[in-house]
Coordinates of C-alpha atoms and ligand atoms in Angstrom, one line a residue:
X1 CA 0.0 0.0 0.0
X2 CA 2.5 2.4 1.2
X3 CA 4.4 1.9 -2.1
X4 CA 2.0 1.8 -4.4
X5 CA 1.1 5.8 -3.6
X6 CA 5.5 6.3 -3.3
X7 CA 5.8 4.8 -6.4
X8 CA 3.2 6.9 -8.0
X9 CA 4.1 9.9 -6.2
X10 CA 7.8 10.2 -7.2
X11 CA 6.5 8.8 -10.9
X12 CA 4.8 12.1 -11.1
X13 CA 7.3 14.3 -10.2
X14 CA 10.9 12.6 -11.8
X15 CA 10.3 11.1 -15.1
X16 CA 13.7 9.8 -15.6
X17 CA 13.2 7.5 -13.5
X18 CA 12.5 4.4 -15.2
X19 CA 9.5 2.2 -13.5
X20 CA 7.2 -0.5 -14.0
X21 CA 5.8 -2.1 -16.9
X22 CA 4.7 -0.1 -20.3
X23 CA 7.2 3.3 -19.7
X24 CA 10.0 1.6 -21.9
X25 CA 8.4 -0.2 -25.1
X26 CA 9.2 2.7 -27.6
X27 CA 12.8 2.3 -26.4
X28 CA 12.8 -1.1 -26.6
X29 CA 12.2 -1.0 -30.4
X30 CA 15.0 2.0 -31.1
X31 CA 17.4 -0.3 -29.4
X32 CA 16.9 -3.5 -31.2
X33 CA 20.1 -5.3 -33.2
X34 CA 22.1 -2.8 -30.5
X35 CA 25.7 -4.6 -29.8
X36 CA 25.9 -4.1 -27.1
X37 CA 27.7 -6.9 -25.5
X38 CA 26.8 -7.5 -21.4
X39 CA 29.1 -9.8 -19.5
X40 CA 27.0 -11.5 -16.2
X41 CA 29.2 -12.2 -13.6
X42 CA 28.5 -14.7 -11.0
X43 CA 29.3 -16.9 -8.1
X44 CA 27.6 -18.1 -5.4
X45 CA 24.1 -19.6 -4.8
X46 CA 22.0 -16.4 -4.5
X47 CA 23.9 -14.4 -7.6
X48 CA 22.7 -17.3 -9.9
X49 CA 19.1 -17.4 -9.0
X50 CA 18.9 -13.6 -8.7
X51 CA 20.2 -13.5 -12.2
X52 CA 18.5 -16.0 -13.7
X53 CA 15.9 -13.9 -14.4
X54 CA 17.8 -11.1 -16.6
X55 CA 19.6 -14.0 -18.0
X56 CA 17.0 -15.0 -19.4
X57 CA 15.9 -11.6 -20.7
X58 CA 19.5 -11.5 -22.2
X59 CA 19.0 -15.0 -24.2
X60 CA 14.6 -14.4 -25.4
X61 CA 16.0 -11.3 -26.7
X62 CA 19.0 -12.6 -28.4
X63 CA 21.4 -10.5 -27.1
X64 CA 25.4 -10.1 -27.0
X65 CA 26.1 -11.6 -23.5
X66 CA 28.4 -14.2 -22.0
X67 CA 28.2 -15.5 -18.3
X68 CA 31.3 -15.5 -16.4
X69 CA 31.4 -17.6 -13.1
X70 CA 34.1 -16.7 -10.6
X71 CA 34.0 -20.4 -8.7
X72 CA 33.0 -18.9 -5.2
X73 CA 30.7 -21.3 -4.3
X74 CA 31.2 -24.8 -6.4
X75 CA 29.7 -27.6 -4.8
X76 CA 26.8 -29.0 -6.6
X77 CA 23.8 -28.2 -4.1
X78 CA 25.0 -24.5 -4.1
X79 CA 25.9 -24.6 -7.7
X80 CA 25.2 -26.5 -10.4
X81 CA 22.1 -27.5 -9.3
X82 CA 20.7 -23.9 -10.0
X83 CA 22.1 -23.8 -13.5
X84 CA 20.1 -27.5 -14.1
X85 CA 17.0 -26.5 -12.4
X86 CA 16.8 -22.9 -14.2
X87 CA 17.8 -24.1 -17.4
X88 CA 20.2 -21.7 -17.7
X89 CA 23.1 -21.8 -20.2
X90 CA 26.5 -22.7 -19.6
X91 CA 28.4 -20.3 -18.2
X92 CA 32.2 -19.1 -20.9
X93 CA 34.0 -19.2 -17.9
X94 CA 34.8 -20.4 -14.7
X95 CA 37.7 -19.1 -12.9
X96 CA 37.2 -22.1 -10.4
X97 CA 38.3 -19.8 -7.4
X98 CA 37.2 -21.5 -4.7
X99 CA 36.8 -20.7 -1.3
X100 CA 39.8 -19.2 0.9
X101 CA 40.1 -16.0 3.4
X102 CA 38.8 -12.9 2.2
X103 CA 41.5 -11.3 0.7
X104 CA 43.0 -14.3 -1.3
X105 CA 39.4 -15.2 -2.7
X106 CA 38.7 -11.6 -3.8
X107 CA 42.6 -11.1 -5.1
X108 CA 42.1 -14.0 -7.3
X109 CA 39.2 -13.3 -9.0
X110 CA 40.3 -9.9 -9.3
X111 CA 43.4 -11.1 -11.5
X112 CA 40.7 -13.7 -13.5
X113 CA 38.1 -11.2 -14.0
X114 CA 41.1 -9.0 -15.4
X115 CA 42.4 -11.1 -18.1
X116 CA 38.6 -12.1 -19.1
X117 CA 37.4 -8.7 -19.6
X118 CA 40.8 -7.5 -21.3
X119 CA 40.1 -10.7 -24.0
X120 CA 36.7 -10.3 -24.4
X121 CA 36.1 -6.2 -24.0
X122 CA 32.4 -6.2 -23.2
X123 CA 30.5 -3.0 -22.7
X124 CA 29.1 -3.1 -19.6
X125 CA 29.8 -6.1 -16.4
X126 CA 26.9 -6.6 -14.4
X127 CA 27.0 -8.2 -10.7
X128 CA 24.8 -8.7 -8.2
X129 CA 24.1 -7.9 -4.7
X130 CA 27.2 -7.7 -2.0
X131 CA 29.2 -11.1 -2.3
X132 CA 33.5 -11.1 -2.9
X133 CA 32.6 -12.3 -6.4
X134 CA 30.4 -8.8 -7.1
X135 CA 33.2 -6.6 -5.4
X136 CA 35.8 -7.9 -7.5
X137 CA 33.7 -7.9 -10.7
X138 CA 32.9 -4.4 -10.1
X139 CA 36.6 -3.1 -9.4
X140 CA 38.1 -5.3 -12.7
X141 CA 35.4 -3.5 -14.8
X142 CA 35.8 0.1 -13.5
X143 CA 39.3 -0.3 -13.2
X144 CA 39.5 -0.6 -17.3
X145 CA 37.2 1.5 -18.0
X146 CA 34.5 -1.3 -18.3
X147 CA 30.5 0.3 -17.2
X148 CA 29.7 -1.2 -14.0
X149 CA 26.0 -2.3 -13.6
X150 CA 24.9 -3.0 -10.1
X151 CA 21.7 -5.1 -9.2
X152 CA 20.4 -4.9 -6.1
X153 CA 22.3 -1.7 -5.3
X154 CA 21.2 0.7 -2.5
X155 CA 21.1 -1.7 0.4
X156 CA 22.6 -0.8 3.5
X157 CA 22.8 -2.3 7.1
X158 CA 24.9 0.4 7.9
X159 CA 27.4 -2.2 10.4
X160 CA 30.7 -2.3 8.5
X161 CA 31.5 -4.9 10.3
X162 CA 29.6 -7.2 8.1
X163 CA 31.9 -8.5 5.1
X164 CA 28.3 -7.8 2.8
X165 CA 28.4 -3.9 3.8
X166 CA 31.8 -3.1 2.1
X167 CA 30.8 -5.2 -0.8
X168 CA 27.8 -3.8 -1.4
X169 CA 29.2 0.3 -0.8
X170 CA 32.0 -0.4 -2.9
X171 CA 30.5 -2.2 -5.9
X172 CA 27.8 0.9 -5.8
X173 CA 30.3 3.6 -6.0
X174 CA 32.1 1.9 -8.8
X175 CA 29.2 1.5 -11.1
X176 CA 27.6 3.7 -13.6
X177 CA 24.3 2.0 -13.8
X178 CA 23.0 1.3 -10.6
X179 CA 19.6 -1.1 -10.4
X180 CA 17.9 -0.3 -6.8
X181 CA 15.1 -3.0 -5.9
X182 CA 13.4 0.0 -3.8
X183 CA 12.9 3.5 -3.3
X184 CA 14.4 3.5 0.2
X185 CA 17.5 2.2 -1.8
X186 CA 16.9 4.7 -4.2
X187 CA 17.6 7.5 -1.3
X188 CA 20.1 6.0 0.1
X189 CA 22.2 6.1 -2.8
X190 CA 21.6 9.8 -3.8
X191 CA 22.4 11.0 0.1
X192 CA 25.6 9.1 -0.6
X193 CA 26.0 11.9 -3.5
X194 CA 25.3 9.3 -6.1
X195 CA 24.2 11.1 -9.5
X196 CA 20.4 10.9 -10.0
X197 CA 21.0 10.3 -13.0
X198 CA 22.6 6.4 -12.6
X199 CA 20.4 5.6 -10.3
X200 CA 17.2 3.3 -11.3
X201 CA 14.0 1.7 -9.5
X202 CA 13.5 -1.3 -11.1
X203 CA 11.7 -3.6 -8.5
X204 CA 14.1 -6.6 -7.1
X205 CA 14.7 -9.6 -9.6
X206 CA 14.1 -12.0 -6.3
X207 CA 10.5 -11.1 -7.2
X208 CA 10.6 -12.5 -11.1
X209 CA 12.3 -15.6 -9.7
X210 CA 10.1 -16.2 -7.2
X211 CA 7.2 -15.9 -10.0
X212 CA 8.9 -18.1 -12.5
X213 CA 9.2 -20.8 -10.6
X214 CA 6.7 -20.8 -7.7
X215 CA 3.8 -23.2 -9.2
X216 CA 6.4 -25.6 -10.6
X217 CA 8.0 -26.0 -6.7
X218 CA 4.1 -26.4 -6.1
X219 CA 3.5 -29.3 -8.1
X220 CA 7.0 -30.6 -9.1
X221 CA 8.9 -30.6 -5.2
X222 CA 8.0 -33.6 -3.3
X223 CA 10.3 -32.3 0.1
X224 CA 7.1 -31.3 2.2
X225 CA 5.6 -35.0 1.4
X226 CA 9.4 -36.4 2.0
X227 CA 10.3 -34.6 5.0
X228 CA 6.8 -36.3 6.9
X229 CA 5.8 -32.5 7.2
X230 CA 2.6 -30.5 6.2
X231 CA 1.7 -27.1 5.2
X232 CA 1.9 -24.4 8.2
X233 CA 3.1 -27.4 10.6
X234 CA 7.0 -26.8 10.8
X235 CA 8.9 -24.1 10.7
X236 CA 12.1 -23.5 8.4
X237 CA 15.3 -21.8 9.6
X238 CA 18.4 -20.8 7.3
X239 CA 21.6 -19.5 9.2
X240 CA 25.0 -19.1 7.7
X241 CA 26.3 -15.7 7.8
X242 CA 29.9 -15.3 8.9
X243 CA 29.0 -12.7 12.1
X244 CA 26.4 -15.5 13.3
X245 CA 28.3 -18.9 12.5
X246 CA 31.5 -18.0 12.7
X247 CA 31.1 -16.3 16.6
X248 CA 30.6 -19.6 19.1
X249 CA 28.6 -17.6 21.2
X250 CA 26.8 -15.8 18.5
X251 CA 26.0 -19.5 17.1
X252 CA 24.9 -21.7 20.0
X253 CA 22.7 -19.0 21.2
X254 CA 20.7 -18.9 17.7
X255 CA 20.1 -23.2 17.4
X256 CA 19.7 -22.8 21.1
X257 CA 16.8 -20.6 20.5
X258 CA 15.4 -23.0 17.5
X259 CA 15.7 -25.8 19.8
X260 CA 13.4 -23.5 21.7
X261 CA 11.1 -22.8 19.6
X262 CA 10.8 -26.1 18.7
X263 CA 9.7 -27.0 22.4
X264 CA 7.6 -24.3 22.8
X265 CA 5.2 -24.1 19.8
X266 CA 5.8 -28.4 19.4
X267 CA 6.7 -27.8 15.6
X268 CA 9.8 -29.3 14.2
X269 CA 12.7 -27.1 12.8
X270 CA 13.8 -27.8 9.6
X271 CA 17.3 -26.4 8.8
X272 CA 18.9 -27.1 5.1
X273 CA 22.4 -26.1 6.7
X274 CA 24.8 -24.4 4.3
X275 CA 28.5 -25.5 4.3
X276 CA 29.8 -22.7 6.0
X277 CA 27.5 -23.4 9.3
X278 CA 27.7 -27.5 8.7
X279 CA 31.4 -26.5 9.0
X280 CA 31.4 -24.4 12.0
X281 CA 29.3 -27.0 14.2
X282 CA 32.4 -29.2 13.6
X283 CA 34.8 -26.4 14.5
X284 CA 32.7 -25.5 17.8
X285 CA 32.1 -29.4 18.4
X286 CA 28.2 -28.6 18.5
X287 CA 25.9 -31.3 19.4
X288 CA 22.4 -30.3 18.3
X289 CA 19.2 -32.1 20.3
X290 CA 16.3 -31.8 17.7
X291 CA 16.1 -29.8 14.4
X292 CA 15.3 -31.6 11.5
X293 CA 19.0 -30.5 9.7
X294 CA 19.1 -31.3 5.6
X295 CA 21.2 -30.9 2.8
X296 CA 21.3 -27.4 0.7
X297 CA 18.2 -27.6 -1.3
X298 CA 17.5 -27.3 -4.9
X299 CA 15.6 -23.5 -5.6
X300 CA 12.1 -25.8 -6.0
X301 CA 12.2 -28.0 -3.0
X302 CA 13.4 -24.5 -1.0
X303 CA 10.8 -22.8 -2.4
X304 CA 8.2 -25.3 -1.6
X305 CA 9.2 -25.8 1.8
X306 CA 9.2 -21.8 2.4
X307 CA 6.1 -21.1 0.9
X308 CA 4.5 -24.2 3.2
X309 CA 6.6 -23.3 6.6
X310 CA 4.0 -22.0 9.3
X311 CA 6.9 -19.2 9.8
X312 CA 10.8 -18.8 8.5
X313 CA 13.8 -18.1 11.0
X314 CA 16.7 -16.9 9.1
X315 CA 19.6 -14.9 8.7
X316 CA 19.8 -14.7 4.6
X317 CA 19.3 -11.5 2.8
X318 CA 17.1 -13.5 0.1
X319 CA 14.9 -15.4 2.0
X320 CA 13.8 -12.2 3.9
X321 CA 12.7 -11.2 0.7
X322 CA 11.2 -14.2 -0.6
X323 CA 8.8 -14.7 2.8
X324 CA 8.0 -11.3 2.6
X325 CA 7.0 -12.0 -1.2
X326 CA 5.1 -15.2 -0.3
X327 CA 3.1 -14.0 2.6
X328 CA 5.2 -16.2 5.2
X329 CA 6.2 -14.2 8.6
X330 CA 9.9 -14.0 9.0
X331 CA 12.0 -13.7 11.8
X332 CA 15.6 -12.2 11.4
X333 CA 18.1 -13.8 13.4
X334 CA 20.2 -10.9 12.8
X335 CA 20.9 -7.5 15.1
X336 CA 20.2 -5.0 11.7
X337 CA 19.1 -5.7 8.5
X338 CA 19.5 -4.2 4.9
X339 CA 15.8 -4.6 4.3
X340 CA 13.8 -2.4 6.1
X341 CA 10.9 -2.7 3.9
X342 CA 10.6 -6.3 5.1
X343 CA 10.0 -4.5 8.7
X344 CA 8.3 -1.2 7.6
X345 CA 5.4 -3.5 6.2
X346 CA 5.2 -6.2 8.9
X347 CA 6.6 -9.0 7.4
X348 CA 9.6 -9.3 9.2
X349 CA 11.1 -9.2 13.1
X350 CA 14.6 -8.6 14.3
X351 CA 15.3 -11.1 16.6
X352 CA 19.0 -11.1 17.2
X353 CA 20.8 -14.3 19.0
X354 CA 19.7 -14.4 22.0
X355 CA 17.5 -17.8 22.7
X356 CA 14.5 -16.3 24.5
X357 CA 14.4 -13.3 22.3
X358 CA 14.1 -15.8 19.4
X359 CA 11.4 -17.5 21.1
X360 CA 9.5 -13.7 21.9
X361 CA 9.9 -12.7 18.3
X362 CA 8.4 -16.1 16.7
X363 CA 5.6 -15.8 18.9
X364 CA 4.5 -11.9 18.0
X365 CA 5.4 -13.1 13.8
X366 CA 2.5 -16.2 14.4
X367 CA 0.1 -13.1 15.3
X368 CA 0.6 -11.5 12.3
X369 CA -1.6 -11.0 9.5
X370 CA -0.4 -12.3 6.4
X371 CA -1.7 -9.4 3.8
X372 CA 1.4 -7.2 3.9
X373 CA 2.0 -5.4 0.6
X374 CA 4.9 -6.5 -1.5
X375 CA 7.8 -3.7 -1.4
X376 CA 10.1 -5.3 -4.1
X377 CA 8.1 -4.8 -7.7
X378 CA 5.8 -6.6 -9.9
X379 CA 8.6 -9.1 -10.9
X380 CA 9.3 -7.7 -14.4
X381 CA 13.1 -6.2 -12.5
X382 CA 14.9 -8.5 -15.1
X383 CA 12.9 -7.1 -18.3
X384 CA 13.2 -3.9 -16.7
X385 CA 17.2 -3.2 -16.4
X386 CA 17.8 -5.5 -19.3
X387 CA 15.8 -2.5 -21.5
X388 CA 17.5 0.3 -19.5
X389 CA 21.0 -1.4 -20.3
X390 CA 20.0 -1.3 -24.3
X391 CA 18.5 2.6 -23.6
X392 CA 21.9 4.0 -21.9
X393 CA 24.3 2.1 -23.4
X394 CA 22.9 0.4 -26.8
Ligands
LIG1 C1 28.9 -16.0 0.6 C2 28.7 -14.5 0.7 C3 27.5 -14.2 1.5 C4 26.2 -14.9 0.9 C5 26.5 -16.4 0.8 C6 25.4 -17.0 0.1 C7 30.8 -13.2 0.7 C8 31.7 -12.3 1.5 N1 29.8 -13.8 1.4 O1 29.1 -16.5 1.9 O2 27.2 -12.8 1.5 O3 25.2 -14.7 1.8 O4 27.7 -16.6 0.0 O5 25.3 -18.4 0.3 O6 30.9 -13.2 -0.5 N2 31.7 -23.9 0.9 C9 31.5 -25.2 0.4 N3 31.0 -25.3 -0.9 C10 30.7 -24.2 -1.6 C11 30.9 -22.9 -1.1 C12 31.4 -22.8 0.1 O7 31.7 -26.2 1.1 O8 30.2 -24.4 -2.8 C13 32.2 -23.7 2.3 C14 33.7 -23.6 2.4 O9 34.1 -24.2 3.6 C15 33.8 -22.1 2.5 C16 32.6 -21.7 3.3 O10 31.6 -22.5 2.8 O11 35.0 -21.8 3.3 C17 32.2 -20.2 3.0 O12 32.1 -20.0 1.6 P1 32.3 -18.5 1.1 O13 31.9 -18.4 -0.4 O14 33.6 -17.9 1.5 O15 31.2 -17.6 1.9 P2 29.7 -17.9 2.2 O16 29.6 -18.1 3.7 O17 29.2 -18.9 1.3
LIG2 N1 18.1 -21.3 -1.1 C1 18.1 -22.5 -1.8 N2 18.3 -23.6 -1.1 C2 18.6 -23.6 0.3 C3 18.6 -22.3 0.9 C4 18.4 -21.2 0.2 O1 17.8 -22.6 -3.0 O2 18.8 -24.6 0.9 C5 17.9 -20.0 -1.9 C6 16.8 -19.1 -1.4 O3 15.5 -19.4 -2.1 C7 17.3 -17.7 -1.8 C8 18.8 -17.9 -1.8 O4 19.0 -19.3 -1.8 O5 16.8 -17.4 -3.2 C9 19.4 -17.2 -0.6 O6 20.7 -17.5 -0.6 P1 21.6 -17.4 0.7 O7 20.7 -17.5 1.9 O8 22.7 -18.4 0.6 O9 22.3 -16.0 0.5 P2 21.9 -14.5 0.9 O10 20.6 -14.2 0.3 O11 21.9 -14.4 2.4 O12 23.0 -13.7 0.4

């Protein structure tokens, strides 16, 4: 509701801003047979389903573009699996990276990202969001002289002691396009002193996804029936972000509170633990009583499973999105978040780490009213930026 009238408000008064369906068809035509030539880059799990969307925009329109995977993430369930499942093409390159501190991983596909621009000279790099594999695309691109596009750009959580922040400031400032999911991003960006002019609303491409593919997880997934579990009788929890799984205390105090919350409201808890937590509960020697823990997931069994959950506990930027998207309260087990429209329209909690505060916060999301309006667009982001790529640059 309370974007609807934003939207239409600010439509009224700054017509360069590009937004929502019909305002681009007559560029859409002028640009066509354009060569311009777009070069994706990619890594990790929520980069590829983010961009599968404008991907596919890229490909229907038979455009100049070539996919360029940096290797961050490379085991099959947070990789492959993605490309299968969205039927997306192969990628021209993988830099097979890998994983490794901060610095090294960045560094190295820095010098990769390098040598692959400088052979293949595209006009404009694209990346995603506020992973090592989108700072380091940014900084090769702007660093030759390449057009930085930036989607999802705008997003702040404002604690720079998150790895995410500096991505997601620096990659911003590099770019020339920049591709904010929201209005509030939108702001943000221009009281950073970015030009009004690079800056576009263009609704968040977790939207399209979710669109794209929601009936088929519907009727194709079989993990609800698998798991034993039914819709709105379990809860699902992600948790793998390096301040939470990393810190011991930080940790045990979450799965201590979805132990908790598992007692209290006699649901199970079922966790599809990334690698970075599966490896952490090794390091800490954690011995978890309950939680139903599985595997990564596939994009259509995790989107089954969230759109059935009676109520989502997580620390992932994208599945505070995707609840918020599919009418499913969510509770942040986070101290600050970089999507405040998830809270401003009721969708979403803060919880933090601390047990009983975990248990609080699920209780006041199971009261809520499941008819908050969608913040993040109509999901038409990927038509949208692939047309303002063609109008500014073609
Ligand atoms: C990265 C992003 C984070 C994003 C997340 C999405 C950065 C700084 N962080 O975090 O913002 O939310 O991806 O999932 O870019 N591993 C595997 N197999 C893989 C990938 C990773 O086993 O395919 C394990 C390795 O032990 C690795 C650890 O997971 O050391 C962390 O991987 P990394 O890519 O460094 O960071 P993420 O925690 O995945
Ligand atoms: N996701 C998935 N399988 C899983 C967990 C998550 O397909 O087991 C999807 C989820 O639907 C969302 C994205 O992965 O689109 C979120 O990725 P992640 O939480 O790893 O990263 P973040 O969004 O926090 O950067």
């Amino acid at each position: 509701m309370f974007c609807a009238l934003k939207f239409c408000n600010l439509k009224q008064m700054n017509l360069t801003f590009l937004i929502w369906e019909g305002e681009l068809k007559d560029n859409v035509y002028a640009c066509r047979g354009s060569a311009l030539k777009t070069c994706v880059v990619l890594g990790t799990r929520p980069e590829i389903i983010k961009f599968s969307p404008i991907i596919r925009e890229l490909n229907g329109q038979g455009l100049d573009y070539f996919v360029l995977h940096t290797g961050q993430h490379y085991s099959y369930n947070m990789d492959r699996v993605f490309f299968e499942q969205l039927r997306l093409p192969e990628v021209r390159y993988n830099l097979d990276v890998g994983s490794g501190s901060h610095g090294e991983q960045t560094g190295k596909m820095l010098i990769g990202v390098e040598k692959v621009l400088a052979k293949e000279k595209p006009d404009v790099v694209l990346v995603e969001g506020d992973t090592n594999t989108a700072l380091a695309g940014a900084l090769a691109a702007v660093k030759l002289g390449v057009k930085v596009g930036h989607v999802e750009a705008g997003l702040r959580s404002y604690d720079r002691g998150m790895p995410e922040e500096i991505n997601r400031v620096l990659a911003d400032h590099c770019s020339d396009l920049l591709f904010a999911p929201t209005w509030k991003a939108r702001e943000i960006l221009l009281g950073e002193g970015v030009a009004e002019s690079k800056v576009f609303v263009t609704g968040n491409t977790v939207v399209d996804a979710v669109f794209q593919n929601l009936e088929l997880a519907k009727s194709k997934a079989s993990v609800v029936s698998s798991l034993g579990l039914e819709r709105d009788g379990f809860f699902l929890a992600t948790v793998h972000r390096q301040e939470n799984v990393d810190c011991e205390a930080r940790f045990r105090g979450i799965l201590r509170g979805l132990e908790l919350v598992e007692e209290r409201f006699g649901l199970p808890v079922v966790y599809p633990i990334h690698p970075r937590a599966r490896k952490q509960l090794k390091v800490f020697q954690i011995a978890l009583e309950g939680l139903t823990l599985v595997e990564p997931l596939d994009y259509l069994s995790f989107l089954q499973l969230e759109s059935s959950a009676r109520l989502v506990l997580t620390d992932s930027g994208g599945v505070q999105e995707e609840t918020c998207v599919l009418r499913v309260p969510c509770v942040t087990l986070r101290d600050n978040t970089e999507r405040p429209e998830t809270l401003e329209v009721g969708s979403n909690v803060l919880a933090g780490t601390v047990p009983e505060r975990i248990v609080e916060k699920t209780a006041e999301m199971l009261g809520a009213k499941r008819d908050w309006p969608n913040p993040f667009g109509d999901g038409k982001a990927g038509q949208r930026i692939v047309d303002i790529l063609k109008r500014s640059l073609g």
